[in-house]
Amino acid sequence: MPQTPPLTGMFGSSGYNKNFFQTEEEEYGGLYYHDSNLASGSLEALIQHLVPTVAYYPDVRVRKIAPKILQLLTEWTETFPYDFRDERVMRSLKELTHRLSTGDELYRKTAQQMTQALIRKLTALGQYEEALAKISSTVTDRLTVLKNKPQSIQRDVLTVCSDPFTLAQQLTHIELERLSYIGPEEFVQAFLQKDHLDNEKTCFSNHKKASNLEAYVEWFNRLSYLVASEICIPAKKKHRARVIEFFIDVARECFNIGNFNSLMAIISGMNMSPVSRLKKTWGKVKTAKFDILEHQMDPSSNFYNYRTALRGATQRSITAHSSREKIVIPFFSLFIKDIYFLNEGCANRLPNGHVNFEKFWELAKQVSEFMTWKKVECPFERDRKILQYLLTAPVFTDDALYLASYESEGPENNMEKDRWKSLRCVGGRVRAHASLFVRVCHHSLVTAIQQLVTDNSCVIIRTDVRQLI
């Protein structure tokens, strides 16, 4: 079978090459090449290019093509295992491997090993999803207890962990674990839209959920609200200032580790209005370190400072001698927005109907880099008590945060006074505590992104979209 030339030279140092298709191309059987690289082609020509024929294989007996098909299936099951959660796809896989391995012991063992590895991955995925459900159930139980007995749960992160480096390490554990279960096919499913040029439906046209992507976005929101809740809870100004300084130190340690997602979640939590309005509290905080962190994550110029830091962490990861130096956890909401806007801004097909290879190559490049990051194993020792607290401690809603903030430092203008009165009329602080924040995303990731754009809970995230647009 003729091999497709490697897609090199398509992109300069700046990445996406908008002038790529303005240069001369050569056509071979409906496929267009530029500098020996496949640039585009009709879907029919691409299929024809991949289908073995007598010209491609003088001997097309199963024994000749079986190794290549098994290699393809092995790479497919290793790279995109979640595709095989669909019973129809799994059934087709079993039928095909059975035909390929009939009468040949070597092929049978290869197919068996491939299938066993796939089943292990799918089992691990199922166990992970069960663990997420258990965590959600625990949070619900704690909400019930807190509603009936508000004083029964101690809500203070400093009583659980007073060392910023240790907390940053445990946050990194959560981040890497959740990243590890996000499959590359989830990015495809999350942004998949039916191509209007494809008139026929395939037998596998049902869209799968990108549940692990959604769960990871929700983790960011939870951490932001947890930070804000921990700051607004203490009655004493001195204690609130201490909590703020603690989270600033945690955020700095996250930056040093390469955990940019937790870093941004913490900054987002401290920038929420109920927290930022506590001027007397902030007056007791040494903010120099916080100012540096905000500068690093400044959304201006499309997050230029952050992207520079991310490139530095990526380079460190490439040359790393220890697993500690390999950690790169991107600011995930910005990462998926980059993919979202690339997907929305570039057509799947060119005006002549050909598949736009340049777009898909750029998407593959970004997802492949992510796949490298998510494979890193966390080198830090796990602390179950801290992890349990981070994952299950109840957190406030927006209204509860504002009420706690007003009771800590009274309203300063008429608008704040009116809101305070309205919140108090709902039933007081105890009832506000009982209506704590629990968010579950029931929509597609595209919907989740749109929520991030307009969600009042994500101050930093809302700012970055303006820069990206």
CSV table of C-alpha atoms in Angstrom, one decimal:
chain,number,residue,atom,x,y,z
A,1,MET,CA,0.0,0.0,0.0
A,2,PRO,CA,1.4,3.4,-0.9
A,3,GLN,CA,2.3,5.3,2.2
A,4,THR,CA,1.0,8.8,2.8
A,5,PRO,CA,4.0,11.2,3.0
A,6,PRO,CA,4.6,12.5,6.5
A,7,LEU,CA,2.9,15.8,7.2
A,8,THR,CA,6.0,17.8,7.9
A,9,GLY,CA,6.8,21.3,6.6
A,10,MET,CA,3.2,22.3,6.8
A,11,PHE,CA,3.6,24.6,9.7
A,12,GLY,CA,6.2,27.2,10.4
A,13,SER,CA,7.4,28.3,13.9
A,14,SER,CA,4.2,30.3,14.3
A,15,GLY,CA,2.0,27.3,14.0
A,16,TYR,CA,-1.1,27.5,11.8
A,17,ASN,CA,-0.2,28.5,8.2
A,18,LYS,CA,-3.1,30.5,6.7
A,19,ASN,CA,-1.4,30.8,3.3
A,20,PHE,CA,-0.8,27.1,2.9
A,21,PHE,CA,-3.5,26.5,0.3
A,22,GLN,CA,-2.5,29.5,-1.7
A,23,THR,CA,0.6,27.8,-3.1
A,24,GLU,CA,0.8,25.4,-6.0
A,25,GLU,CA,-0.5,21.9,-5.5
A,26,GLU,CA,-0.2,18.7,-7.5
A,27,GLU,CA,-3.0,16.2,-7.9
A,28,TYR,CA,-2.6,12.4,-7.9
A,29,GLY,CA,-5.9,10.4,-8.3
A,30,GLY,CA,-8.0,13.0,-6.4
A,31,LEU,CA,-5.4,13.6,-3.7
A,32,TYR,CA,-3.6,16.9,-3.5
A,33,TYR,CA,0.0,17.2,-2.4
A,34,HIS,CA,2.2,20.2,-1.5
A,35,ASP,CA,5.9,19.6,-1.3
A,36,SER,CA,5.3,15.9,-1.1
A,37,ASN,CA,2.9,16.3,1.8
A,38,LEU,CA,-0.8,15.3,1.6
A,39,ALA,CA,-2.8,18.6,1.7
A,40,SER,CA,-6.3,17.6,0.9
A,41,GLY,CA,-8.5,15.2,-1.0
A,42,SER,CA,-12.0,14.0,-1.5
A,43,LEU,CA,-13.3,11.5,1.0
A,44,GLU,CA,-13.8,8.9,-1.8
A,45,ALA,CA,-10.2,9.4,-2.9
A,46,LEU,CA,-8.9,9.0,0.6
A,47,ILE,CA,-10.8,5.8,1.1
A,48,GLN,CA,-9.6,4.4,-2.2
A,49,HIS,CA,-6.0,5.3,-1.2
A,50,LEU,CA,-6.4,3.2,1.9
A,51,VAL,CA,-8.2,0.2,0.5
A,52,PRO,CA,-5.8,-2.7,-0.5
A,53,THR,CA,-5.9,-3.7,-4.1
A,54,VAL,CA,-4.0,-6.1,-6.2
A,55,ALA,CA,-1.7,-3.2,-7.2
A,56,TYR,CA,-1.0,-2.5,-3.5
A,57,TYR,CA,-0.7,-6.1,-2.5
A,58,PRO,CA,0.3,-8.7,-5.1
A,59,ASP,CA,-0.8,-11.4,-2.6
A,60,VAL,CA,-3.9,-10.3,-0.6
A,61,ARG,CA,-4.4,-13.5,1.3
A,62,VAL,CA,-5.4,-13.0,5.0
A,63,ARG,CA,-2.0,-14.3,6.1
A,64,LYS,CA,-0.3,-11.4,4.2
A,65,ILE,CA,-2.6,-8.6,5.4
A,66,ALA,CA,-3.4,-9.9,8.9
A,67,PRO,CA,-0.3,-8.4,10.6
A,68,LYS,CA,-1.0,-5.0,9.2
A,69,ILE,CA,-4.7,-5.1,10.3
A,70,LEU,CA,-3.7,-6.4,13.7
A,71,GLN,CA,-1.2,-3.5,14.0
A,72,LEU,CA,-3.9,-1.0,13.1
A,73,LEU,CA,-6.4,-2.5,15.6
A,74,THR,CA,-3.7,-2.5,18.3
A,75,GLU,CA,-2.9,1.1,17.8
A,76,TRP,CA,-6.6,2.0,17.7
A,77,THR,CA,-7.5,0.1,20.9
A,78,GLU,CA,-4.4,1.6,22.7
A,79,THR,CA,-5.0,5.2,21.6
A,80,PHE,CA,-8.8,5.4,21.4
A,81,PRO,CA,-10.0,2.7,23.9
A,82,TYR,CA,-13.3,4.5,24.7
A,83,ASP,CA,-14.5,4.0,21.2
A,84,PHE,CA,-15.0,0.3,22.2
A,85,ARG,CA,-17.4,1.1,24.9
A,86,ASP,CA,-20.0,1.0,22.1
A,87,GLU,CA,-21.2,-2.6,22.0
A,88,ARG,CA,-21.5,-2.5,18.2
A,89,VAL,CA,-17.8,-1.5,17.8
A,90,MET,CA,-16.7,-4.1,20.3
A,91,ARG,CA,-18.7,-6.8,18.5
A,92,SER,CA,-17.2,-5.8,15.2
A,93,LEU,CA,-13.7,-6.0,16.8
A,94,LYS,CA,-14.3,-9.5,18.1
A,95,GLU,CA,-15.6,-10.7,14.8
A,96,LEU,CA,-12.7,-9.3,12.9
A,97,THR,CA,-10.0,-10.6,15.2
A,98,HIS,CA,-11.6,-14.0,15.2
A,99,ARG,CA,-11.4,-14.1,11.4
A,100,LEU,CA,-7.8,-12.9,11.4
A,101,SER,CA,-6.6,-15.4,14.0
A,102,THR,CA,-8.3,-18.5,12.7
A,103,GLY,CA,-5.7,-21.2,12.1
A,104,ASP,CA,-2.7,-19.1,13.2
A,105,GLU,CA,-1.5,-19.3,16.8
A,106,LEU,CA,0.7,-16.2,16.6
A,107,TYR,CA,-2.2,-14.1,15.4
A,108,ARG,CA,-4.5,-15.6,18.0
A,109,LYS,CA,-2.2,-14.6,20.8
A,110,THR,CA,-1.7,-11.1,19.5
A,111,ALA,CA,-5.4,-10.6,19.2
A,112,GLN,CA,-6.0,-12.0,22.7
A,113,GLN,CA,-3.3,-9.7,24.2
A,114,MET,CA,-4.8,-6.7,22.5
A,115,THR,CA,-8.3,-7.6,23.7
A,116,GLN,CA,-7.2,-8.2,27.3
A,117,ALA,CA,-5.4,-4.8,27.4
A,118,LEU,CA,-8.5,-3.1,26.0
A,119,ILE,CA,-10.7,-4.7,28.6
A,120,ARG,CA,-8.3,-3.7,31.4
A,121,LYS,CA,-8.5,-0.1,30.2
A,122,LEU,CA,-12.3,-0.1,30.0
A,123,THR,CA,-12.6,-1.7,33.4
A,124,ALA,CA,-10.3,1.0,34.9
A,125,LEU,CA,-12.5,3.6,33.3
A,126,GLY,CA,-15.6,2.1,34.8
A,127,GLN,CA,-14.1,2.0,38.2
A,128,TYR,CA,-13.0,5.7,37.9
A,129,GLU,CA,-16.6,6.7,37.0
A,130,GLU,CA,-17.9,4.7,39.9
A,131,ALA,CA,-15.4,6.6,42.2
A,132,LEU,CA,-16.7,10.0,40.8
A,133,ALA,CA,-20.2,8.9,41.5
A,134,LYS,CA,-19.3,7.9,45.1
A,135,ILE,CA,-17.6,11.3,45.6
A,136,SER,CA,-20.8,13.0,44.4
A,137,SER,CA,-22.8,10.9,46.8
A,138,THR,CA,-20.6,11.8,49.7
A,139,VAL,CA,-20.9,15.5,49.0
A,140,THR,CA,-24.7,15.1,48.9
A,141,ASP,CA,-24.7,13.3,52.2
A,142,ARG,CA,-22.6,16.0,53.8
A,143,LEU,CA,-25.0,18.7,52.5
A,144,THR,CA,-27.8,16.8,54.2
A,145,VAL,CA,-25.9,16.7,57.5
A,146,LEU,CA,-24.9,20.4,57.2
A,147,LYS,CA,-28.5,21.4,56.5
A,148,ASN,CA,-29.7,19.7,59.7
A,149,LYS,CA,-26.7,20.4,61.9
A,150,PRO,CA,-24.7,23.3,60.5
A,151,GLN,CA,-22.2,23.2,63.4
A,152,SER,CA,-21.5,19.5,62.9
A,153,ILE,CA,-18.9,19.9,60.2
A,154,GLN,CA,-15.7,21.8,60.6
A,155,ARG,CA,-15.0,23.8,57.4
A,156,ASP,CA,-11.4,25.0,57.7
A,157,VAL,CA,-8.7,23.9,55.3
A,158,LEU,CA,-6.0,25.0,57.7
A,159,THR,CA,-7.2,22.4,60.2
A,160,VAL,CA,-6.7,19.7,57.6
A,161,CYS,CA,-3.4,20.9,56.0
A,162,SER,CA,-1.4,23.9,57.1
A,163,ASP,CA,1.5,23.3,54.6
A,164,PRO,CA,1.1,25.0,51.2
A,165,PHE,CA,3.5,22.6,49.4
A,166,THR,CA,1.6,19.6,50.7
A,167,LEU,CA,-1.7,20.9,49.6
A,168,ALA,CA,-0.3,21.8,46.2
A,169,GLN,CA,1.0,18.2,45.9
A,170,GLN,CA,-2.4,16.8,46.7
A,171,LEU,CA,-4.1,19.1,44.2
A,172,THR,CA,-1.6,17.8,41.6
A,173,HIS,CA,-2.7,14.2,42.5
A,174,ILE,CA,-6.3,15.1,41.7
A,175,GLU,CA,-5.4,16.9,38.5
A,176,LEU,CA,-3.2,14.2,37.1
A,177,GLU,CA,-5.7,11.4,38.0
A,178,ARG,CA,-8.5,13.2,36.3
A,179,LEU,CA,-6.4,14.1,33.2
A,180,SER,CA,-5.3,10.4,32.9
A,181,TYR,CA,-8.9,9.3,32.2
A,182,ILE,CA,-9.6,11.8,29.5
A,183,GLY,CA,-9.3,10.0,26.1
A,184,PRO,CA,-8.4,11.9,22.9
A,185,GLU,CA,-11.6,10.7,21.3
A,186,GLU,CA,-13.5,12.8,23.9
A,187,PHE,CA,-12.2,15.9,22.2
A,188,VAL,CA,-13.6,14.7,18.9
A,189,GLN,CA,-16.9,13.8,20.5
A,190,ALA,CA,-17.1,17.1,22.4
A,191,PHE,CA,-16.9,19.2,19.3
A,192,LEU,CA,-18.2,16.9,16.6
A,193,GLN,CA,-20.7,18.4,14.3
A,194,LYS,CA,-22.3,16.7,11.4
A,195,ASP,CA,-20.7,17.7,8.1
A,196,HIS,CA,-23.3,19.1,5.8
A,197,LEU,CA,-21.4,17.6,2.9
A,198,ASP,CA,-22.0,14.1,4.4
A,199,ASN,CA,-25.4,13.1,3.3
A,200,GLU,CA,-25.3,9.5,4.5
A,201,LYS,CA,-25.5,8.3,8.1
A,202,THR,CA,-23.1,5.7,9.3
A,203,CYS,CA,-24.0,2.8,11.4
A,204,PHE,CA,-22.0,4.3,14.2
A,205,SER,CA,-23.4,7.8,14.0
A,206,ASN,CA,-24.5,8.2,17.6
A,207,HIS,CA,-22.5,10.7,19.6
A,208,LYS,CA,-20.8,9.5,22.8
A,209,LYS,CA,-20.6,11.7,25.8
A,210,ALA,CA,-17.4,13.5,26.8
A,211,SER,CA,-18.1,12.9,30.5
A,212,ASN,CA,-14.5,12.9,31.7
A,213,LEU,CA,-13.9,16.3,30.0
A,214,GLU,CA,-17.0,17.7,31.6
A,215,ALA,CA,-16.0,16.3,35.0
A,216,TYR,CA,-12.6,17.9,34.8
A,217,VAL,CA,-14.1,21.3,34.0
A,218,GLU,CA,-16.4,20.9,36.9
A,219,TRP,CA,-13.4,20.2,39.2
A,220,PHE,CA,-11.9,23.6,38.3
A,221,ASN,CA,-15.2,25.3,39.3
A,222,ARG,CA,-15.4,23.3,42.5
A,223,LEU,CA,-11.8,24.3,43.5
A,224,SER,CA,-12.5,28.0,42.8
A,225,TYR,CA,-15.6,27.9,45.0
A,226,LEU,CA,-13.8,26.0,47.7
A,227,VAL,CA,-11.1,28.7,47.9
A,228,ALA,CA,-13.7,31.4,48.0
A,229,SER,CA,-15.7,29.6,50.6
A,230,GLU,CA,-12.7,29.0,52.9
A,231,ILE,CA,-11.9,32.7,52.7
A,232,CYS,CA,-15.4,33.9,53.4
A,233,ILE,CA,-16.2,31.5,56.3
A,234,PRO,CA,-14.0,32.8,59.2
A,235,ALA,CA,-15.6,35.5,61.3
A,236,LYS,CA,-12.4,37.2,62.2
A,237,LYS,CA,-10.5,39.4,59.8
A,238,LYS,CA,-7.1,38.1,60.9
A,239,HIS,CA,-8.2,34.5,60.2
A,240,ARG,CA,-9.5,35.4,56.8
A,241,ALA,CA,-6.2,37.2,55.9
A,242,ARG,CA,-4.3,34.1,57.0
A,243,VAL,CA,-6.4,31.9,54.7
A,244,ILE,CA,-5.8,34.2,51.8
A,245,GLU,CA,-2.0,34.2,52.4
A,246,PHE,CA,-2.1,30.4,52.7
A,247,PHE,CA,-3.8,30.0,49.3
A,248,ILE,CA,-1.4,32.5,47.7
A,249,ASP,CA,1.4,30.2,48.9
A,250,VAL,CA,-0.4,27.1,47.6
A,251,ALA,CA,-0.9,28.8,44.2
A,252,ARG,CA,2.8,29.7,44.0
A,253,GLU,CA,3.7,26.1,44.8
A,254,CYS,CA,1.3,24.9,42.0
A,255,PHE,CA,3.1,27.2,39.6
A,256,ASN,CA,6.5,25.8,40.6
A,257,ILE,CA,5.2,22.3,40.1
A,258,GLY,CA,3.7,23.1,36.7
A,259,ASN,CA,0.1,22.7,37.9
A,260,PHE,CA,-1.4,25.6,36.0
A,261,ASN,CA,-5.0,24.4,36.3
A,262,SER,CA,-5.1,24.5,40.1
A,263,LEU,CA,-3.2,27.8,40.1
A,264,MET,CA,-5.8,29.4,37.9
A,265,ALA,CA,-8.6,27.9,39.9
A,266,ILE,CA,-7.2,29.4,43.1
A,267,ILE,CA,-6.7,32.8,41.5
A,268,SER,CA,-10.2,32.7,40.1
A,269,GLY,CA,-11.6,31.9,43.6
A,270,MET,CA,-9.7,34.8,45.2
A,271,ASN,CA,-11.0,37.1,42.4
A,272,MET,CA,-14.6,36.4,42.9
A,273,SER,CA,-16.6,39.5,44.0
A,274,PRO,CA,-17.5,38.2,47.5
A,275,VAL,CA,-13.8,37.8,48.2
A,276,SER,CA,-12.3,40.7,46.3
A,277,ARG,CA,-14.7,43.2,48.1
A,278,LEU,CA,-13.2,42.3,51.5
A,279,LYS,CA,-11.0,45.4,51.5
A,280,LYS,CA,-10.3,45.4,55.2
A,281,THR,CA,-9.2,41.8,55.0
A,282,TRP,CA,-7.0,42.3,52.0
A,283,GLY,CA,-5.5,45.3,53.8
A,284,LYS,CA,-3.9,42.8,56.2
A,285,VAL,CA,-2.5,40.6,53.4
A,286,LYS,CA,1.0,40.8,51.9
A,287,THR,CA,-0.1,40.8,48.3
A,288,ALA,CA,3.3,41.1,46.5
A,289,LYS,CA,3.4,37.3,45.8
A,290,PHE,CA,-0.2,37.4,44.6
A,291,ASP,CA,0.5,40.3,42.2
A,292,ILE,CA,3.3,38.2,40.7
A,293,LEU,CA,1.0,35.2,40.2
A,294,GLU,CA,-1.8,37.4,38.7
A,295,HIS,CA,0.8,38.8,36.3
A,296,GLN,CA,1.8,35.3,35.2
A,297,MET,CA,-1.8,34.4,34.5
A,298,ASP,CA,-2.8,37.8,33.0
A,299,PRO,CA,-5.4,37.2,30.3
A,300,SER,CA,-4.2,40.1,28.1
A,301,SER,CA,-2.6,39.4,24.7
A,302,ASN,CA,-4.3,36.0,24.7
A,303,PHE,CA,-2.6,34.9,27.9
A,304,TYR,CA,0.9,35.6,26.6
A,305,ASN,CA,2.6,35.3,30.0
A,306,TYR,CA,0.9,32.0,30.8
A,307,ARG,CA,1.6,30.6,27.4
A,308,THR,CA,5.3,31.5,27.8
A,309,ALA,CA,5.4,29.8,31.2
A,310,LEU,CA,3.6,26.8,29.7
A,311,ARG,CA,6.2,26.5,27.0
A,312,GLY,CA,8.9,26.7,29.6
A,313,ALA,CA,7.3,23.9,31.6
A,314,THR,CA,6.9,21.8,28.5
A,315,GLN,CA,10.6,22.2,27.6
A,316,ARG,CA,11.5,21.2,31.2
A,317,SER,CA,9.3,18.2,30.8
A,318,ILE,CA,11.0,17.1,27.6
A,319,THR,CA,14.5,17.2,29.1
A,320,ALA,CA,13.4,16.0,32.6
A,321,HIS,CA,15.5,13.5,34.6
A,322,SER,CA,12.7,12.9,37.2
A,323,SER,CA,9.0,12.5,37.2
A,324,ARG,CA,8.7,15.7,39.3
A,325,GLU,CA,10.1,17.7,36.4
A,326,LYS,CA,7.8,16.1,33.9
A,327,ILE,CA,4.6,17.5,35.3
A,328,VAL,CA,2.7,19.8,32.9
A,329,ILE,CA,-0.9,20.5,33.8
A,330,PRO,CA,-2.4,23.2,31.4
A,331,PHE,CA,-5.0,25.7,32.3
A,332,PHE,CA,-7.6,23.3,30.9
A,333,SER,CA,-10.5,25.7,30.2
A,334,LEU,CA,-8.2,27.7,28.0
A,335,PHE,CA,-6.8,24.6,26.4
A,336,ILE,CA,-10.3,23.3,25.3
A,337,LYS,CA,-11.2,26.8,24.2
A,338,ASP,CA,-8.2,26.9,21.9
A,339,ILE,CA,-9.4,23.6,20.4
A,340,TYR,CA,-13.0,24.9,20.3
A,341,PHE,CA,-12.1,28.0,18.4
A,342,LEU,CA,-9.8,26.1,16.0
A,343,ASN,CA,-12.6,23.7,15.3
A,344,GLU,CA,-15.2,26.4,14.8
A,345,GLY,CA,-12.9,28.8,12.9
A,346,CYS,CA,-11.7,26.3,10.3
A,347,ALA,CA,-13.9,24.3,8.0
A,348,ASN,CA,-13.7,20.5,7.9
A,349,ARG,CA,-13.9,20.7,4.2
A,350,LEU,CA,-12.4,23.1,1.6
A,351,PRO,CA,-14.6,24.9,-0.9
A,352,ASN,CA,-13.9,22.1,-3.4
A,353,GLY,CA,-15.3,19.5,-1.0
A,354,HIS,CA,-11.9,18.1,0.0
A,355,VAL,CA,-11.0,17.2,3.6
A,356,ASN,CA,-9.1,20.0,5.2
A,357,PHE,CA,-6.0,18.1,6.4
A,358,GLU,CA,-4.3,21.2,7.7
A,359,LYS,CA,-7.0,21.8,10.3
A,360,PHE,CA,-7.1,18.2,11.5
A,361,TRP,CA,-3.3,18.1,11.6
A,362,GLU,CA,-3.2,21.1,13.9
A,363,LEU,CA,-6.0,19.6,16.1
A,364,ALA,CA,-4.0,16.4,16.3
A,365,LYS,CA,-0.9,18.3,17.3
A,366,GLN,CA,-2.6,19.9,20.2
A,367,VAL,CA,-4.3,16.8,21.4
A,368,SER,CA,-1.1,14.7,21.0
A,369,GLU,CA,0.8,17.2,23.3
A,370,PHE,CA,-2.0,16.8,25.8
A,371,MET,CA,-1.7,13.0,25.6
A,372,THR,CA,2.0,13.3,26.6
A,373,TRP,CA,1.1,15.5,29.6
A,374,LYS,CA,-1.6,13.2,30.9
A,375,LYS,CA,0.7,10.1,31.0
A,376,VAL,CA,2.9,11.5,33.8
A,377,GLU,CA,2.5,9.7,37.1
A,378,CYS,CA,2.3,11.9,40.2
A,379,PRO,CA,5.5,11.4,42.2
A,380,PHE,CA,4.1,12.8,45.4
A,381,GLU,CA,2.8,10.7,48.3
A,382,ARG,CA,-0.9,10.6,48.7
A,383,ASP,CA,-2.6,12.0,51.8
A,384,ARG,CA,-6.1,10.5,51.9
A,385,LYS,CA,-7.5,12.9,54.5
A,386,ILE,CA,-6.5,16.0,52.5
A,387,LEU,CA,-7.7,14.5,49.2
A,388,GLN,CA,-11.0,13.6,50.8
A,389,TYR,CA,-11.5,17.1,52.1
A,390,LEU,CA,-10.6,18.7,48.7
A,391,LEU,CA,-13.0,16.4,46.9
A,392,THR,CA,-16.0,16.3,49.3
A,393,ALA,CA,-16.0,19.4,51.5
A,394,PRO,CA,-19.3,21.4,50.9
A,395,VAL,CA,-18.8,24.7,49.2
A,396,PHE,CA,-21.0,27.8,49.0
A,397,THR,CA,-23.3,29.0,46.3
A,398,ASP,CA,-22.9,32.6,45.0
A,399,ASP,CA,-25.7,33.8,47.3
A,400,ALA,CA,-24.1,32.1,50.3
A,401,LEU,CA,-20.7,33.6,49.5
A,402,TYR,CA,-22.2,37.1,49.3
A,403,LEU,CA,-24.1,36.7,52.5
A,404,ALA,CA,-21.0,35.5,54.3
A,405,SER,CA,-19.0,38.3,52.8
A,406,TYR,CA,-21.5,41.0,53.9
A,407,GLU,CA,-21.7,39.6,57.4
A,408,SER,CA,-17.8,39.7,57.6
A,409,GLU,CA,-17.6,43.2,56.1
A,410,GLY,CA,-20.8,45.2,55.8
A,411,PRO,CA,-22.2,46.4,52.5
A,412,GLU,CA,-20.6,49.7,51.3
A,413,ASN,CA,-23.2,51.0,48.8
A,414,ASN,CA,-27.0,50.9,48.2
A,415,MET,CA,-26.7,48.0,45.7
A,416,GLU,CA,-24.9,45.9,48.2
A,417,LYS,CA,-27.3,46.9,51.0
A,418,ASP,CA,-30.3,45.9,48.8
A,419,ARG,CA,-28.7,42.5,48.0
A,420,TRP,CA,-27.9,41.9,51.6
A,421,LYS,CA,-31.5,42.5,52.6
A,422,SER,CA,-32.7,40.2,49.9
A,423,LEU,CA,-30.4,37.4,51.0
A,424,ARG,CA,-31.3,37.8,54.6
A,425,CYS,CA,-35.0,37.6,53.7
A,426,VAL,CA,-34.4,34.2,52.2
A,427,GLY,CA,-34.0,32.8,55.6
A,428,GLY,CA,-30.7,33.8,57.1
A,429,ARG,CA,-27.2,32.5,57.1
A,430,VAL,CA,-28.1,28.9,58.2
A,431,ARG,CA,-30.4,28.4,55.3
A,432,ALA,CA,-27.8,30.0,52.9
A,433,HIS,CA,-25.3,27.5,54.3
A,434,ALA,CA,-27.7,24.7,53.5
A,435,SER,CA,-28.0,25.8,49.8
A,436,LEU,CA,-24.4,25.0,49.1
A,437,PHE,CA,-22.9,24.7,45.7
A,438,VAL,CA,-23.2,21.5,43.8
A,439,ARG,CA,-23.0,21.7,40.0
A,440,VAL,CA,-23.5,18.8,37.7
A,441,CYS,CA,-23.1,19.3,34.0
A,442,HIS,CA,-25.8,17.5,32.0
A,443,HIS,CA,-25.0,19.0,28.6
A,444,SER,CA,-22.4,18.6,26.0
A,445,LEU,CA,-19.0,20.1,26.5
A,446,VAL,CA,-19.8,22.8,23.9
A,447,THR,CA,-22.6,23.8,26.2
A,448,ALA,CA,-20.3,23.7,29.1
A,449,ILE,CA,-17.9,26.0,27.3
A,450,GLN,CA,-20.7,28.4,26.6
A,451,GLN,CA,-21.6,28.3,30.3
A,452,LEU,CA,-18.0,29.2,31.1
A,453,VAL,CA,-18.2,32.2,28.8
A,454,THR,CA,-21.2,33.7,30.7
A,455,ASP,CA,-20.8,32.1,34.1
A,456,ASN,CA,-20.5,34.7,36.9
A,457,SER,CA,-18.6,32.2,38.9
A,458,CYS,CA,-15.6,32.2,36.6
A,459,VAL,CA,-14.3,35.8,36.6
A,460,ILE,CA,-10.9,34.9,35.0
A,461,ILE,CA,-12.4,32.6,32.5
A,462,ARG,CA,-14.9,35.2,31.3
A,463,THR,CA,-12.0,37.6,30.7
A,464,ASP,CA,-10.0,35.2,28.7
A,465,VAL,CA,-12.8,34.6,26.1
A,466,ARG,CA,-12.8,38.3,25.3
A,467,GLN,CA,-9.1,38.1,24.6
A,468,LEU,CA,-9.5,34.9,22.4
A,469,ILE,CA,-12.3,36.4,20.4
